[in-house]
JSON list of C-alpha atoms in Angstrom, two decimals:
[
{"chain": "A", "resi": 1, "resn": "ALA", "atom": "CA", "xyz": [-4.63, 162.33, -40.36]},
{"chain": "A", "resi": 2, "resn": "GLN", "atom": "CA", "xyz": [-3.24, 161.78, -37.37]},
{"chain": "A", "resi": 3, "resn": "SER", "atom": "CA", "xyz": [0.14, 159.54, -36.67]},
{"chain": "A", "resi": 4, "resn": "VAL", "atom": "CA", "xyz": [3.42, 159.14, -33.99]},
{"chain": "A", "resi": 5, "resn": "THR", "atom": "CA", "xyz": [6.35, 158.41, -34.22]},
{"chain": "A", "resi": 6, "resn": "GLN", "atom": "CA", "xyz": [8.52, 156.51, -31.31]},
{"chain": "A", "resi": 7, "resn": "LEU", "atom": "CA", "xyz": [12.03, 157.35, -31.84]},
{"chain": "A", "resi": 8, "resn": "ASP", "atom": "CA", "xyz": [13.34, 154.67, -30.01]},
{"chain": "A", "resi": 9, "resn": "SER", "atom": "CA", "xyz": [12.30, 150.93, -30.36]},
{"chain": "A", "resi": 10, "resn": "HIS", "atom": "CA", "xyz": [14.40, 150.43, -26.92]},
{"chain": "A", "resi": 11, "resn": "VAL", "atom": "CA", "xyz": [15.88, 152.31, -24.26]},
{"chain": "A", "resi": 12, "resn": "SER", "atom": "CA", "xyz": [18.01, 151.17, -21.46]},
{"chain": "A", "resi": 13, "resn": "VAL", "atom": "CA", "xyz": [18.69, 152.86, -18.21]},
{"chain": "A", "resi": 14, "resn": "SER", "atom": "CA", "xyz": [20.69, 152.25, -15.23]},
{"chain": "A", "resi": 15, "resn": "GLU", "atom": "CA", "xyz": [18.36, 152.32, -11.71]},
{"chain": "A", "resi": 16, "resn": "GLY", "atom": "CA", "xyz": [18.15, 155.80, -10.30]},
{"chain": "A", "resi": 17, "resn": "THR", "atom": "CA", "xyz": [18.89, 157.44, -13.98]},
{"chain": "A", "resi": 18, "resn": "PRO", "atom": "CA", "xyz": [16.67, 160.03, -15.67]},
{"chain": "A", "resi": 19, "resn": "VAL", "atom": "CA", "xyz": [14.26, 158.32, -18.44]},
{"chain": "A", "resi": 20, "resn": "LEU", "atom": "CA", "xyz": [13.60, 160.04, -21.74]},
{"chain": "A", "resi": 21, "resn": "LEU", "atom": "CA", "xyz": [11.29, 157.92, -24.63]},
{"chain": "A", "resi": 22, "resn": "ARG", "atom": "CA", "xyz": [10.54, 160.44, -27.50]},
{"chain": "A", "resi": 23, "resn": "CYS", "atom": "CA", "xyz": [7.69, 160.79, -29.64]},
{"chain": "A", "resi": 24, "resn": "ASN", "atom": "CA", "xyz": [6.81, 162.93, -32.45]},
{"chain": "A", "resi": 25, "resn": "TYR", "atom": "CA", "xyz": [3.17, 163.46, -33.78]},
{"chain": "A", "resi": 26, "resn": "SER", "atom": "CA", "xyz": [1.23, 164.20, -36.78]},
{"chain": "A", "resi": 27, "resn": "SER", "atom": "CA", "xyz": [-2.40, 165.61, -36.53]},
{"chain": "A", "resi": 28, "resn": "SER", "atom": "CA", "xyz": [-4.95, 167.82, -38.65]},
{"chain": "A", "resi": 29, "resn": "TYR", "atom": "CA", "xyz": [-6.69, 169.19, -35.64]},
{"chain": "A", "resi": 30, "resn": "SER", "atom": "CA", "xyz": [-5.37, 169.90, -32.25]},
{"chain": "A", "resi": 31, "resn": "PRO", "atom": "CA", "xyz": [-4.94, 166.64, -30.77]},
{"chain": "A", "resi": 32, "resn": "SER", "atom": "CA", "xyz": [-5.42, 164.56, -27.56]},
{"chain": "A", "resi": 33, "resn": "LEU", "atom": "CA", "xyz": [-1.98, 162.57, -26.50]},
{"chain": "A", "resi": 34, "resn": "PHE", "atom": "CA", "xyz": [-1.66, 160.16, -24.17]},
{"chain": "A", "resi": 35, "resn": "TRP", "atom": "CA", "xyz": [0.97, 158.00, -22.86]},
{"chain": "A", "resi": 36, "resn": "TYR", "atom": "CA", "xyz": [0.23, 154.41, -21.98]},
{"chain": "A", "resi": 37, "resn": "VAL", "atom": "CA", "xyz": [2.34, 151.55, -20.12]},
{"chain": "A", "resi": 38, "resn": "GLN", "atom": "CA", "xyz": [1.97, 147.91, -20.65]},
{"chain": "A", "resi": 39, "resn": "HIS", "atom": "CA", "xyz": [3.59, 145.46, -18.23]},
{"chain": "A", "resi": 40, "resn": "PRO", "atom": "CA", "xyz": [4.19, 141.75, -19.54]},
{"chain": "A", "resi": 41, "resn": "ASN", "atom": "CA", "xyz": [0.86, 139.74, -19.19]},
{"chain": "A", "resi": 42, "resn": "LYS", "atom": "CA", "xyz": [-0.76, 142.91, -18.12]},
{"chain": "A", "resi": 43, "resn": "GLY", "atom": "CA", "xyz": [-3.58, 145.65, -19.49]},
{"chain": "A", "resi": 44, "resn": "LEU", "atom": "CA", "xyz": [-2.62, 148.71, -21.07]},
{"chain": "A", "resi": 45, "resn": "GLN", "atom": "CA", "xyz": [-2.26, 151.61, -18.35]},
{"chain": "A", "resi": 46, "resn": "LEU", "atom": "CA", "xyz": [-2.85, 155.25, -18.50]},
{"chain": "A", "resi": 47, "resn": "LEU", "atom": "CA", "xyz": [0.17, 156.91, -17.57]},
{"chain": "A", "resi": 48, "resn": "LEU", "atom": "CA", "xyz": [-0.82, 160.55, -19.02]},
{"chain": "A", "resi": 49, "resn": "LYS", "atom": "CA", "xyz": [-2.61, 162.57, -20.99]},
{"chain": "A", "resi": 50, "resn": "TYR", "atom": "CA", "xyz": [-2.99, 165.90, -22.89]},
{"chain": "A", "resi": 51, "resn": "THR", "atom": "CA", "xyz": [-5.93, 167.29, -23.86]},
{"chain": "A", "resi": 52, "resn": "SER", "atom": "CA", "xyz": [-5.23, 171.15, -24.35]},
{"chain": "A", "resi": 53, "resn": "ALA", "atom": "CA", "xyz": [-4.75, 172.12, -21.02]},
{"chain": "A", "resi": 54, "resn": "ALA", "atom": "CA", "xyz": [-1.38, 172.85, -19.63]},
{"chain": "A", "resi": 55, "resn": "THR", "atom": "CA", "xyz": [1.30, 171.55, -21.78]},
{"chain": "A", "resi": 56, "resn": "LEU", "atom": "CA", "xyz": [3.65, 169.95, -18.82]},
{"chain": "A", "resi": 57, "resn": "VAL", "atom": "CA", "xyz": [1.51, 167.29, -18.34]},
{"chain": "A", "resi": 58, "resn": "LYS", "atom": "CA", "xyz": [2.00, 165.04, -15.04]},
{"chain": "A", "resi": 59, "resn": "GLY", "atom": "CA", "xyz": [1.14, 161.29, -14.54]},
{"chain": "A", "resi": 60, "resn": "ILE", "atom": "CA", "xyz": [0.80, 158.06, -12.24]},
{"chain": "A", "resi": 61, "resn": "ASN", "atom": "CA", "xyz": [4.48, 156.79, -10.84]},
{"chain": "A", "resi": 62, "resn": "GLY", "atom": "CA", "xyz": [6.31, 159.90, -11.11]},
{"chain": "A", "resi": 63, "resn": "PHE", "atom": "CA", "xyz": [6.26, 160.41, -15.06]},
{"chain": "A", "resi": 64, "resn": "GLU", "atom": "CA", "xyz": [5.80, 163.51, -17.21]},
{"chain": "A", "resi": 65, "resn": "ALA", "atom": "CA", "xyz": [5.36, 165.01, -20.46]},
{"chain": "A", "resi": 66, "resn": "GLU", "atom": "CA", "xyz": [5.41, 168.04, -22.20]},
{"chain": "A", "resi": 67, "resn": "PHE", "atom": "CA", "xyz": [3.39, 168.96, -25.16]},
{"chain": "A", "resi": 68, "resn": "LYS", "atom": "CA", "xyz": [5.48, 171.26, -27.82]},
{"chain": "A", "resi": 69, "resn": "LYS", "atom": "CA", "xyz": [3.24, 172.09, -30.51]},
{"chain": "A", "resi": 70, "resn": "SER", "atom": "CA", "xyz": [5.91, 173.95, -32.32]},
{"chain": "A", "resi": 71, "resn": "GLU", "atom": "CA", "xyz": [8.11, 170.91, -32.39]},
{"chain": "A", "resi": 72, "resn": "THR", "atom": "CA", "xyz": [4.85, 168.60, -32.60]},
{"chain": "A", "resi": 73, "resn": "SER", "atom": "CA", "xyz": [6.26, 166.21, -29.65]},
{"chain": "A", "resi": 74, "resn": "PHE", "atom": "CA", "xyz": [5.22, 164.94, -26.53]},
{"chain": "A", "resi": 75, "resn": "HIS", "atom": "CA", "xyz": [8.42, 163.29, -25.11]},
{"chain": "A", "resi": 76, "resn": "LEU", "atom": "CA", "xyz": [7.67, 161.50, -21.82]},
{"chain": "A", "resi": 77, "resn": "THR", "atom": "CA", "xyz": [10.09, 161.84, -18.92]},
{"chain": "A", "resi": 78, "resn": "LYS", "atom": "CA", "xyz": [10.89, 160.62, -15.08]},
{"chain": "A", "resi": 79, "resn": "PRO", "atom": "CA", "xyz": [13.79, 161.75, -13.21]},
{"chain": "A", "resi": 80, "resn": "SER", "atom": "CA", "xyz": [15.13, 158.37, -11.36]},
{"chain": "A", "resi": 81, "resn": "ALA", "atom": "CA", "xyz": [14.08, 155.34, -12.88]},
{"chain": "A", "resi": 82, "resn": "HIS", "atom": "CA", "xyz": [12.78, 152.53, -10.89]},
{"chain": "A", "resi": 83, "resn": "MET", "atom": "CA", "xyz": [13.23, 148.54, -11.72]},
{"chain": "A", "resi": 84, "resn": "SER", "atom": "CA", "xyz": [9.46, 148.34, -11.93]},
{"chain": "A", "resi": 85, "resn": "ASP", "atom": "CA", "xyz": [9.59, 150.87, -14.66]},
{"chain": "A", "resi": 86, "resn": "ALA", "atom": "CA", "xyz": [10.65, 148.10, -16.84]},
{"chain": "A", "resi": 87, "resn": "ALA", "atom": "CA", "xyz": [8.09, 147.63, -19.58]},
{"chain": "A", "resi": 88, "resn": "GLU", "atom": "CA", "xyz": [6.65, 148.77, -22.86]},
{"chain": "A", "resi": 89, "resn": "TYR", "atom": "CA", "xyz": [5.65, 152.12, -23.59]},
{"chain": "A", "resi": 90, "resn": "PHE", "atom": "CA", "xyz": [3.37, 153.61, -26.14]},
{"chain": "A", "resi": 91, "resn": "CYS", "atom": "CA", "xyz": [2.70, 157.15, -27.58]},
{"chain": "A", "resi": 92, "resn": "VAL", "atom": "CA", "xyz": [-0.68, 157.79, -28.67]},
{"chain": "A", "resi": 93, "resn": "VAL", "atom": "CA", "xyz": [-2.81, 160.16, -30.92]},
{"chain": "A", "resi": 94, "resn": "SER", "atom": "CA", "xyz": [-6.91, 160.34, -30.47]},
{"chain": "A", "resi": 95, "resn": "GLY", "atom": "CA", "xyz": [-7.81, 159.03, -34.21]},
{"chain": "A", "resi": 96, "resn": "SER", "atom": "CA", "xyz": [-11.00, 161.25, -34.33]},
{"chain": "A", "resi": 97, "resn": "ASN", "atom": "CA", "xyz": [-12.57, 164.10, -32.18]},
{"chain": "A", "resi": 98, "resn": "GLN", "atom": "CA", "xyz": [-15.67, 161.46, -31.36]},
{"chain": "A", "resi": 99, "resn": "GLY", "atom": "CA", "xyz": [-13.34, 159.39, -29.26]},
{"chain": "A", "resi": 100, "resn": "GLY", "atom": "CA", "xyz": [-12.52, 156.08, -28.81]},
{"chain": "A", "resi": 101, "resn": "LYS", "atom": "CA", "xyz": [-10.27, 155.52, -31.69]},
{"chain": "A", "resi": 102, "resn": "LEU", "atom": "CA", "xyz": [-6.79, 155.81, -30.82]},
{"chain": "A", "resi": 103, "resn": "ILE", "atom": "CA", "xyz": [-3.74, 155.37, -32.95]},
{"chain": "A", "resi": 104, "resn": "PHE", "atom": "CA", "xyz": [-0.64, 153.78, -30.92]},
{"chain": "A", "resi": 105, "resn": "GLY", "atom": "CA", "xyz": [2.75, 154.44, -31.64]},
{"chain": "A", "resi": 106, "resn": "GLN", "atom": "CA", "xyz": [5.00, 151.25, -32.63]},
{"chain": "A", "resi": 107, "resn": "GLY", "atom": "CA", "xyz": [6.34, 151.05, -28.80]},
{"chain": "A", "resi": 108, "resn": "THR", "atom": "CA", "xyz": [9.14, 151.90, -26.60]},
{"chain": "A", "resi": 109, "resn": "GLU", "atom": "CA", "xyz": [10.90, 148.82, -24.65]},
{"chain": "A", "resi": 110, "resn": "LEU", "atom": "CA", "xyz": [11.99, 150.10, -21.77]},
{"chain": "A", "resi": 111, "resn": "SER", "atom": "CA", "xyz": [14.77, 148.27, -19.47]},
{"chain": "A", "resi": 112, "resn": "VAL", "atom": "CA", "xyz": [16.07, 149.00, -15.98]},
{"chain": "A", "resi": 113, "resn": "LYS", "atom": "CA", "xyz": [19.34, 147.91, -15.25]},
{"chain": "A", "resi": 114, "resn": "PRO", "atom": "CA", "xyz": [20.11, 147.64, -11.52]},
{"chain": "B", "resi": 1, "resn": "ASP", "atom": "CA", "xyz": [-15.39, 147.56, -8.96]},
{"chain": "B", "resi": 2, "resn": "ALA", "atom": "CA", "xyz": [-14.02, 144.64, -12.04]},
{"chain": "B", "resi": 3, "resn": "GLY", "atom": "CA", "xyz": [-12.26, 146.44, -14.42]},
{"chain": "B", "resi": 4, "resn": "VAL", "atom": "CA", "xyz": [-12.41, 145.34, -18.43]},
{"chain": "B", "resi": 5, "resn": "THR", "atom": "CA", "xyz": [-12.98, 141.50, -18.55]},
{"chain": "B", "resi": 6, "resn": "GLN", "atom": "CA", "xyz": [-12.21, 139.53, -21.37]},
{"chain": "B", "resi": 7, "resn": "SER", "atom": "CA", "xyz": [-12.62, 135.70, -22.07]},
{"chain": "B", "resi": 8, "resn": "PRO", "atom": "CA", "xyz": [-11.19, 133.36, -22.82]},
{"chain": "B", "resi": 9, "resn": "THR", "atom": "CA", "xyz": [-7.46, 134.32, -22.07]},
{"chain": "B", "resi": 10, "resn": "HIS", "atom": "CA", "xyz": [-6.28, 132.15, -24.55]},
{"chain": "B", "resi": 11, "resn": "LEU", "atom": "CA", "xyz": [-7.19, 130.17, -27.75]},
{"chain": "B", "resi": 12, "resn": "ILE", "atom": "CA", "xyz": [-5.87, 127.98, -30.55]},
{"chain": "B", "resi": 13, "resn": "LYS", "atom": "CA", "xyz": [-7.48, 128.02, -33.79]},
{"chain": "B", "resi": 14, "resn": "THR", "atom": "CA", "xyz": [-6.71, 126.47, -37.49]},
{"chain": "B", "resi": 15, "resn": "ARG", "atom": "CA", "xyz": [-7.13, 128.49, -40.64]},
{"chain": "B", "resi": 16, "resn": "GLY", "atom": "CA", "xyz": [-10.12, 129.06, -42.21]},
{"chain": "B", "resi": 17, "resn": "GLN", "atom": "CA", "xyz": [-12.31, 128.76, -38.58]},
{"chain": "B", "resi": 18, "resn": "GLN", "atom": "CA", "xyz": [-14.20, 131.11, -36.91]},
{"chain": "B", "resi": 19, "resn": "VAL", "atom": "CA", "xyz": [-13.25, 133.13, -33.43]},
{"chain": "B", "resi": 20, "resn": "THR", "atom": "CA", "xyz": [-15.74, 134.88, -31.25]},
{"chain": "B", "resi": 21, "resn": "LEU", "atom": "CA", "xyz": [-13.97, 136.80, -28.21]},
{"chain": "B", "resi": 22, "resn": "ARG", "atom": "CA", "xyz": [-16.11, 138.63, -25.68]},
{"chain": "B", "resi": 23, "resn": "CYS", "atom": "CA", "xyz": [-16.07, 141.44, -23.71]},
{"chain": "B", "resi": 24, "resn": "SER", "atom": "CA", "xyz": [-17.13, 143.19, -20.37]},
{"chain": "B", "resi": 25, "resn": "PRO", "atom": "CA", "xyz": [-16.81, 146.54, -20.12]},
{"chain": "B", "resi": 26, "resn": "LYS", "atom": "CA", "xyz": [-15.70, 148.52, -16.40]},
{"chain": "B", "resi": 27, "resn": "SER", "atom": "CA", "xyz": [-18.93, 149.39, -14.37]},
{"chain": "B", "resi": 28, "resn": "GLY", "atom": "CA", "xyz": [-20.39, 152.52, -16.01]},
{"chain": "B", "resi": 29, "resn": "HIS", "atom": "CA", "xyz": [-18.64, 152.65, -19.29]},
{"chain": "B", "resi": 30, "resn": "ASP", "atom": "CA", "xyz": [-21.37, 152.25, -22.40]},
{"chain": "B", "resi": 31, "resn": "THR", "atom": "CA", "xyz": [-19.05, 152.05, -25.31]},
{"chain": "B", "resi": 32, "resn": "VAL", "atom": "CA", "xyz": [-16.62, 149.52, -26.26]},
{"chain": "B", "resi": 33, "resn": "SER", "atom": "CA", "xyz": [-13.75, 149.44, -28.33]},
{"chain": "B", "resi": 34, "resn": "TRP", "atom": "CA", "xyz": [-11.80, 146.71, -29.78]},
{"chain": "B", "resi": 35, "resn": "TYR", "atom": "CA", "xyz": [-7.98, 146.52, -31.03]},
{"chain": "B", "resi": 36, "resn": "GLN", "atom": "CA", "xyz": [-5.69, 144.05, -32.44]},
{"chain": "B", "resi": 37, "resn": "GLN", "atom": "CA", "xyz": [-2.09, 144.08, -31.22]},
{"chain": "B", "resi": 38, "resn": "ALA", "atom": "CA", "xyz": [0.25, 142.20, -33.32]},
{"chain": "B", "resi": 39, "resn": "LEU", "atom": "CA", "xyz": [3.41, 140.26, -31.96]},
{"chain": "B", "resi": 40, "resn": "GLY", "atom": "CA", "xyz": [5.86, 143.74, -31.07]},
{"chain": "B", "resi": 41, "resn": "GLN", "atom": "CA", "xyz": [3.79, 146.01, -32.76]},
{"chain": "B", "resi": 42, "resn": "GLY", "atom": "CA", "xyz": [1.39, 149.24, -31.16]},
{"chain": "B", "resi": 43, "resn": "PRO", "atom": "CA", "xyz": [-2.49, 147.68, -31.22]},
{"chain": "B", "resi": 44, "resn": "GLN", "atom": "CA", "xyz": [-4.43, 149.11, -34.10]},
{"chain": "B", "resi": 45, "resn": "PHE", "atom": "CA", "xyz": [-7.85, 150.04, -33.62]},
{"chain": "B", "resi": 46, "resn": "ILE", "atom": "CA", "xyz": [-10.75, 147.57, -35.35]},
{"chain": "B", "resi": 47, "resn": "PHE", "atom": "CA", "xyz": [-14.37, 148.76, -34.39]},
{"chain": "B", "resi": 48, "resn": "GLN", "atom": "CA", "xyz": [-16.00, 150.84, -31.55]},
{"chain": "B", "resi": 49, "resn": "TYR", "atom": "CA", "xyz": [-19.62, 149.84, -30.40]},
{"chain": "B", "resi": 50, "resn": "TYR", "atom": "CA", "xyz": [-22.20, 152.67, -28.78]},
{"chain": "B", "resi": 51, "resn": "GLU", "atom": "CA", "xyz": [-25.77, 151.99, -28.29]},
{"chain": "B", "resi": 52, "resn": "GLU", "atom": "CA", "xyz": [-25.70, 148.33, -29.95]},
{"chain": "B", "resi": 53, "resn": "GLU", "atom": "CA", "xyz": [-24.40, 149.96, -32.98]},
{"chain": "B", "resi": 54, "resn": "GLU", "atom": "CA", "xyz": [-20.84, 150.31, -34.50]},
{"chain": "B", "resi": 55, "resn": "ARG", "atom": "CA", "xyz": [-19.86, 153.60, -34.53]},
{"chain": "B", "resi": 56, "resn": "GLN", "atom": "CA", "xyz": [-16.33, 153.84, -35.63]},
{"chain": "B", "resi": 57, "resn": "ARG", "atom": "CA", "xyz": [-14.28, 151.25, -37.81]},
{"chain": "B", "resi": 58, "resn": "GLY", "atom": "CA", "xyz": [-10.53, 150.93, -38.62]},
{"chain": "B", "resi": 59, "resn": "ASN", "atom": "CA", "xyz": [-8.93, 149.41, -41.67]},
{"chain": "B", "resi": 60, "resn": "PHE", "atom": "CA", "xyz": [-9.67, 145.70, -40.94]},
{"chain": "B", "resi": 61, "resn": "PRO", "atom": "CA", "xyz": [-11.73, 143.50, -43.83]},
{"chain": "B", "resi": 62, "resn": "ASP", "atom": "CA", "xyz": [-15.20, 142.90, -43.37]},
{"chain": "B", "resi": 63, "resn": "ARG", "atom": "CA", "xyz": [-14.00, 139.34, -41.77]},
{"chain": "B", "resi": 64, "resn": "PHE", "atom": "CA", "xyz": [-14.32, 141.15, -38.70]},
{"chain": "B", "resi": 65, "resn": "SER", "atom": "CA", "xyz": [-17.44, 141.74, -37.13]},
{"chain": "B", "resi": 66, "resn": "GLY", "atom": "CA", "xyz": [-18.72, 142.52, -33.88]},
{"chain": "B", "resi": 67, "resn": "HIS", "atom": "CA", "xyz": [-21.49, 143.17, -31.53]},
{"chain": "B", "resi": 68, "resn": "GLN", "atom": "CA", "xyz": [-22.79, 144.55, -28.52]},
{"chain": "B", "resi": 69, "resn": "PHE", "atom": "CA", "xyz": [-25.44, 143.65, -26.19]},
{"chain": "B", "resi": 70, "resn": "PRO", "atom": "CA", "xyz": [-28.15, 145.98, -24.17]},
{"chain": "B", "resi": 71, "resn": "ASN", "atom": "CA", "xyz": [-25.95, 145.34, -20.95]},
{"chain": "B", "resi": 72, "resn": "TYR", "atom": "CA", "xyz": [-22.93, 146.90, -22.72]},
{"chain": "B", "resi": 73, "resn": "SER", "atom": "CA", "xyz": [-21.19, 143.81, -23.05]},
{"chain": "B", "resi": 74, "resn": "SER", "atom": "CA", "xyz": [-19.71, 142.94, -26.73]},
{"chain": "B", "resi": 75, "resn": "GLU", "atom": "CA", "xyz": [-18.37, 140.55, -28.87]},
{"chain": "B", "resi": 76, "resn": "LEU", "atom": "CA", "xyz": [-15.39, 140.06, -31.59]},
{"chain": "B", "resi": 77, "resn": "ASN", "atom": "CA", "xyz": [-16.15, 137.81, -34.10]},
{"chain": "B", "resi": 78, "resn": "VAL", "atom": "CA", "xyz": [-13.44, 136.93, -37.00]},
{"chain": "B", "resi": 79, "resn": "ASN", "atom": "CA", "xyz": [-14.59, 134.50, -39.74]},
{"chain": "B", "resi": 80, "resn": "ALA", "atom": "CA", "xyz": [-12.27, 132.78, -42.27]},
{"chain": "B", "resi": 81, "resn": "LEU", "atom": "CA", "xyz": [-9.08, 132.94, -39.76]},
{"chain": "B", "resi": 82, "resn": "LEU", "atom": "CA", "xyz": [-5.51, 133.55, -41.46]},
{"chain": "B", "resi": 83, "resn": "LEU", "atom": "CA", "xyz": [-2.30, 132.86, -39.99]},
{"chain": "B", "resi": 84, "resn": "GLY", "atom": "CA", "xyz": [-1.84, 136.82, -39.93]},
{"chain": "B", "resi": 85, "resn": "ASP", "atom": "CA", "xyz": [-4.89, 137.05, -37.47]},
{"chain": "B", "resi": 86, "resn": "SER", "atom": "CA", "xyz": [-2.54, 135.72, -34.62]},
{"chain": "B", "resi": 87, "resn": "ALA", "atom": "CA", "xyz": [-2.45, 138.39, -32.31]},
{"chain": "B", "resi": 88, "resn": "LEU", "atom": "CA", "xyz": [-3.59, 139.79, -28.93]},
{"chain": "B", "resi": 89, "resn": "TYR", "atom": "CA", "xyz": [-7.07, 141.05, -28.91]},
{"chain": "B", "resi": 90, "resn": "LEU", "atom": "CA", "xyz": [-7.65, 143.88, -26.64]},
{"chain": "B", "resi": 91, "resn": "CYS", "atom": "CA", "xyz": [-10.79, 145.27, -25.37]},
{"chain": "B", "resi": 92, "resn": "ALA", "atom": "CA", "xyz": [-11.36, 148.67, -24.28]},
{"chain": "B", "resi": 93, "resn": "SER", "atom": "CA", "xyz": [-14.03, 150.69, -22.58]},
{"chain": "B", "resi": 94, "resn": "SER", "atom": "CA", "xyz": [-14.98, 154.32, -22.29]},
{"chain": "B", "resi": 95, "resn": "ARG", "atom": "CA", "xyz": [-17.24, 156.82, -19.89]},
{"chain": "B", "resi": 96, "resn": "PRO", "atom": "CA", "xyz": [-20.75, 157.85, -21.14]},
{"chain": "B", "resi": 97, "resn": "GLY", "atom": "CA", "xyz": [-20.68, 160.95, -23.62]},
{"chain": "B", "resi": 98, "resn": "LEU", "atom": "CA", "xyz": [-19.25, 159.34, -27.27]},
{"chain": "B", "resi": 99, "resn": "VAL", "atom": "CA", "xyz": [-18.53, 162.78, -28.49]},
{"chain": "B", "resi": 100, "resn": "THR", "atom": "CA", "xyz": [-17.03, 164.80, -26.63]},
{"chain": "B", "resi": 101, "resn": "ASN", "atom": "CA", "xyz": [-15.05, 161.10, -25.11]},
{"chain": "B", "resi": 102, "resn": "THR", "atom": "CA", "xyz": [-11.66, 161.68, -25.94]},
{"chain": "B", "resi": 103, "resn": "GLY", "atom": "CA", "xyz": [-10.27, 160.44, -23.09]},
{"chain": "B", "resi": 104, "resn": "GLU", "atom": "CA", "xyz": [-9.00, 157.71, -21.24]},
{"chain": "B", "resi": 105, "resn": "LEU", "atom": "CA", "xyz": [-9.96, 154.04, -22.30]},
{"chain": "B", "resi": 106, "resn": "PHE", "atom": "CA", "xyz": [-9.67, 151.34, -19.75]},
{"chain": "B", "resi": 107, "resn": "PHE", "atom": "CA", "xyz": [-8.47, 148.18, -21.12]},
{"chain": "B", "resi": 108, "resn": "GLY", "atom": "CA", "xyz": [-8.63, 144.14, -20.19]},
{"chain": "B", "resi": 109, "resn": "GLU", "atom": "CA", "xyz": [-5.53, 142.10, -20.59]},
{"chain": "B", "resi": 110, "resn": "GLY", "atom": "CA", "xyz": [-6.90, 140.90, -23.85]},
{"chain": "B", "resi": 111, "resn": "SER", "atom": "CA", "xyz": [-7.19, 137.18, -25.56]},
{"chain": "B", "resi": 112, "resn": "ARG", "atom": "CA", "xyz": [-4.08, 135.99, -27.48]},
{"chain": "B", "resi": 113, "resn": "LEU", "atom": "CA", "xyz": [-5.66, 134.25, -30.49]},
{"chain": "B", "resi": 114, "resn": "THR", "atom": "CA", "xyz": [-3.05, 131.66, -32.12]},
{"chain": "B", "resi": 115, "resn": "VAL", "atom": "CA", "xyz": [-4.11, 130.77, -35.53]},
{"chain": "B", "resi": 116, "resn": "LEU", "atom": "CA", "xyz": [-2.08, 127.35, -37.01]}
]
């Protein structure tokens, strides 16, 4: 069975400092992994995805994530936080090899202090 | 190009009632999935429709049912509402090619259901 665990429910950083949101996954087959962001009163938006190509994945708005099979991790990073990055972030694994069924983590709320 | 649109945006029901939520997928998308997001939780997969048939289903009771129309739009129906059904219901659409499609979903902004 597929699952993801987000290790922090809330992360607070200062503007201009690095962001690290941690995610571990479990999958019985080669996984597709995603990070989605949810701003208040907005729909979920895909930040980036890993689908067995390069292990370092670059996404929108300066975010990137590294797939580490040996550690079953897919942590999200950004070198310098911006106030507009404040949102809820979800680590997601594909729940089947048929597509469409995504399994979401519990979410990490990112706060950015001025 | 309109994205995924959902209606209504908010609604209030009482226990035991029935509700229907609607979704229009992004142009060019033929697969629609529904998710339930309880307050403070990640979304949970309810089911997926492709070619007007339910193709995958999550761990939700039969009170949750759906339909997909020839124009790819979809409805989510919930019968005999419980207090615990209060949540944000998200619709997501994806590109053609169900079997090989393990990629991105495009989400609507959701329908927020409150059950009193």
